[in-house]
Coordinates of C-alpha atoms in Angstrom, one line a residue:
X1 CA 20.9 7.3 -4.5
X2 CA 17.0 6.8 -4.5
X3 CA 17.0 5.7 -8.3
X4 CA 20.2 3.5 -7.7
X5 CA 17.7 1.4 -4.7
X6 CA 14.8 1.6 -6.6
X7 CA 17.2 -0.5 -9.7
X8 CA 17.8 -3.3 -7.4
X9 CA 14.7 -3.8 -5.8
X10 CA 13.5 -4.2 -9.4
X11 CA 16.3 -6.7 -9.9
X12 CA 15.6 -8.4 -7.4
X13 CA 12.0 -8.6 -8.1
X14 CA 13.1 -9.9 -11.8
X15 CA 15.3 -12.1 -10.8
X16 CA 13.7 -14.1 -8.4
X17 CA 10.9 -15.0 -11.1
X18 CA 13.6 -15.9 -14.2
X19 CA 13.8 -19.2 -15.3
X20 CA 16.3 -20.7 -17.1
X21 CA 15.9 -21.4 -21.4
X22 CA 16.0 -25.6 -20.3
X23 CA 13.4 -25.0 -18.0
X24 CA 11.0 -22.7 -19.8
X25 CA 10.9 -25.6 -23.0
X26 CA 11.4 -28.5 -21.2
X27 CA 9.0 -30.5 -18.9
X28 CA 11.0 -28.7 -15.6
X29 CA 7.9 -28.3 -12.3
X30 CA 6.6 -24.7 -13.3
X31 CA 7.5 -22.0 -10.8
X32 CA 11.0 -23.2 -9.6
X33 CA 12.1 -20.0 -9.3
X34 CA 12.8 -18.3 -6.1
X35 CA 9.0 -17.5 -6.0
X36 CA 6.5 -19.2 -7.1
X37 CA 3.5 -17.2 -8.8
X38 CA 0.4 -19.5 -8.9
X39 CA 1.1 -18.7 -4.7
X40 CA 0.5 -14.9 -5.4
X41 CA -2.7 -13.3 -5.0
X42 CA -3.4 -9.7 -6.4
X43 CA -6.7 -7.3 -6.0
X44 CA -7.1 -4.2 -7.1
X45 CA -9.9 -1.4 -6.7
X46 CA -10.9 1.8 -7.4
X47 CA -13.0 4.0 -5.0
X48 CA -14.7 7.2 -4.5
X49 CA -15.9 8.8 -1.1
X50 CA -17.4 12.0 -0.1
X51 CA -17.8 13.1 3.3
X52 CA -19.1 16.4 4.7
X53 CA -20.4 17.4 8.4
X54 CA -23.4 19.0 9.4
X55 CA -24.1 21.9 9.4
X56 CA -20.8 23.2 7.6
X57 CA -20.5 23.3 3.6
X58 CA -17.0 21.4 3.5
X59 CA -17.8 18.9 0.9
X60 CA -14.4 16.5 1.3
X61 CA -14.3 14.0 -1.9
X62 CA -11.4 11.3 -2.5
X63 CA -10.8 9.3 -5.1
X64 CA -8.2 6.5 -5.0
X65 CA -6.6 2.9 -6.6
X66 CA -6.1 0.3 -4.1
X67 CA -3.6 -2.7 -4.9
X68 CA -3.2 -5.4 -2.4
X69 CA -0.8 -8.4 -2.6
X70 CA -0.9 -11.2 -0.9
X71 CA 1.9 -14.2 -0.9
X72 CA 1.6 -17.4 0.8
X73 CA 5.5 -18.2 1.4
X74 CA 4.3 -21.8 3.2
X75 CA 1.0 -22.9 5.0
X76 CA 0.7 -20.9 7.9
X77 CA 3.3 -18.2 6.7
X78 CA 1.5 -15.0 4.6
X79 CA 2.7 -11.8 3.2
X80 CA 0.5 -9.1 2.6
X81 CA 0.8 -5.8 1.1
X82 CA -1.5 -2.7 0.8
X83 CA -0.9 0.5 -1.0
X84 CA -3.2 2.9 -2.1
X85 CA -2.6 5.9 -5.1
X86 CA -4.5 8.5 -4.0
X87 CA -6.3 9.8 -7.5
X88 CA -7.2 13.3 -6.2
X89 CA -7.9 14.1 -2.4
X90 CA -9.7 18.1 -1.2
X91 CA -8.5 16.5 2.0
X92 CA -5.3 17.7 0.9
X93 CA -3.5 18.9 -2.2
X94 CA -0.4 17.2 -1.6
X95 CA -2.7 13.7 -2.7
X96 CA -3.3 14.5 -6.0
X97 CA -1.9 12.9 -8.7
X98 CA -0.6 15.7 -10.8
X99 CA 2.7 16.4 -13.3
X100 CA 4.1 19.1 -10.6
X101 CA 3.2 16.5 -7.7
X102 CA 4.9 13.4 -9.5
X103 CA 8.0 14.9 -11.0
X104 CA 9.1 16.3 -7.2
X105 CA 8.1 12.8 -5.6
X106 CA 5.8 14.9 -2.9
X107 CA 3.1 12.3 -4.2
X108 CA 4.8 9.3 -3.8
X109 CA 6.3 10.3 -0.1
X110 CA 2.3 10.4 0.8
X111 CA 1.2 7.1 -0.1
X112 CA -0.4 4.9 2.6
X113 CA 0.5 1.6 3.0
X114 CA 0.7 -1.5 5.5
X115 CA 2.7 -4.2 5.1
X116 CA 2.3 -7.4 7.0
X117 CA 3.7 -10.7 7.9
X118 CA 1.6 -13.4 9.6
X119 CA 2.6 -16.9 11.2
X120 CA -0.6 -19.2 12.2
X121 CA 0.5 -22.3 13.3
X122 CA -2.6 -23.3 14.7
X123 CA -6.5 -22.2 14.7
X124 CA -6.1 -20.6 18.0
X125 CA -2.6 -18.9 17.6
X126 CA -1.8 -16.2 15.2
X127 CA 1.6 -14.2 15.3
X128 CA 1.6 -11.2 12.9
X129 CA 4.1 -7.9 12.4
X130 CA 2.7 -5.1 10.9
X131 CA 4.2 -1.8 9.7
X132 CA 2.0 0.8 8.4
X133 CA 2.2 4.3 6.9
X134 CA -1.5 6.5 6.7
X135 CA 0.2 10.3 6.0
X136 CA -1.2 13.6 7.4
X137 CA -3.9 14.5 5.1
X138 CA -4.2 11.2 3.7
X139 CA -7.8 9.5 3.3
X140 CA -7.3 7.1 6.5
X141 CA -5.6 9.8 8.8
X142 CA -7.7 13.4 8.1
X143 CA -7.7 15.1 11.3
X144 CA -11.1 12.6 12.3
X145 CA -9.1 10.2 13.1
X146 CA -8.5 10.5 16.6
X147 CA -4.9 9.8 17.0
X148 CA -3.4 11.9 14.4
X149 CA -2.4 15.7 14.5
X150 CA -4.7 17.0 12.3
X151 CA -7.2 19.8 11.8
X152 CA -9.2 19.1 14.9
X153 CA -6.7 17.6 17.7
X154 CA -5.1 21.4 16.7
X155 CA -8.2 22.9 17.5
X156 CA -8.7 20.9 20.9
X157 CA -5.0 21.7 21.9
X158 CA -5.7 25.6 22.0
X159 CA -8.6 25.6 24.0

């Protein structure tokens, strides 16, 4: 089921940038496909963070690739999209990228990401949905964070 949704989303995807032949070597407007590229934007980084408290020898490290895409549909209308591959991650095992990780799809169920859609009609008014996903264990939700469940709101719920 999860390989037969994956297939159309790519379809889609594909298909909403396909041209026709007559367009591709004629004079046609470039990008009159359902989307138009040149209104795509697409970053990408790779980062590395280390983190330990005092007095305790817990080194944390994390290491991970950051894409973010960003698509103006029309002038005040914007898409974005963050996701982040965790590269390898002592905050949690689960984050690493590794064969046994990938081939059961545990990796992929922990990726955080954030998706957003934004409507500014005006410099003072600014409509925006967001849905985001930072996993248990994850770089942005490690148990510091204060409103996750993780090692230290644990350790404050048994006192």
């Amino acid at each position: 089921m999860k390989i037969k949704i994956l297939t159309v989303i790519i379809s889609i995807v594909f298909f909403s940038f396909a041209q026709t032949k007559d367009a591709y070597d004629s004079e046609y407007e470039k990008g009159a496909g359902l989307f138009d590229p040149s209104r795509l934007t697409i970053q990408h980084s790779l980062s590395f963070g280390m983190a330990s408290t005092s007095g305790i020898s817990n080194m944390k490290s994390l290491s991970q690739y950051t894409t973010s895409l960003q698509y103006q549909f029309i002038a005040p209308v914007t898409l974005n999209l963050n996701f982040s591959l965790p590269i390898h991650s002592t905050f949690s095992s689960v984050n690493n990228m590794s064969v046994s990780n990938i081939q059961s799809l545990e990796y992929f169920k922990n990726i955080p990401f954030d998706v957003s859609l934004t409507w500014k009609p005006s410099e003072n008014v600014n409509f925006s949905i967001n849905v985001a996903r930072y996993t248990e264990g994850s770089y942005f939700a490690d148990g510091f964070y204060p409103f996750t469940t993780g090692y230290y709101s644990h350790r404050l719920n048994r006192r």
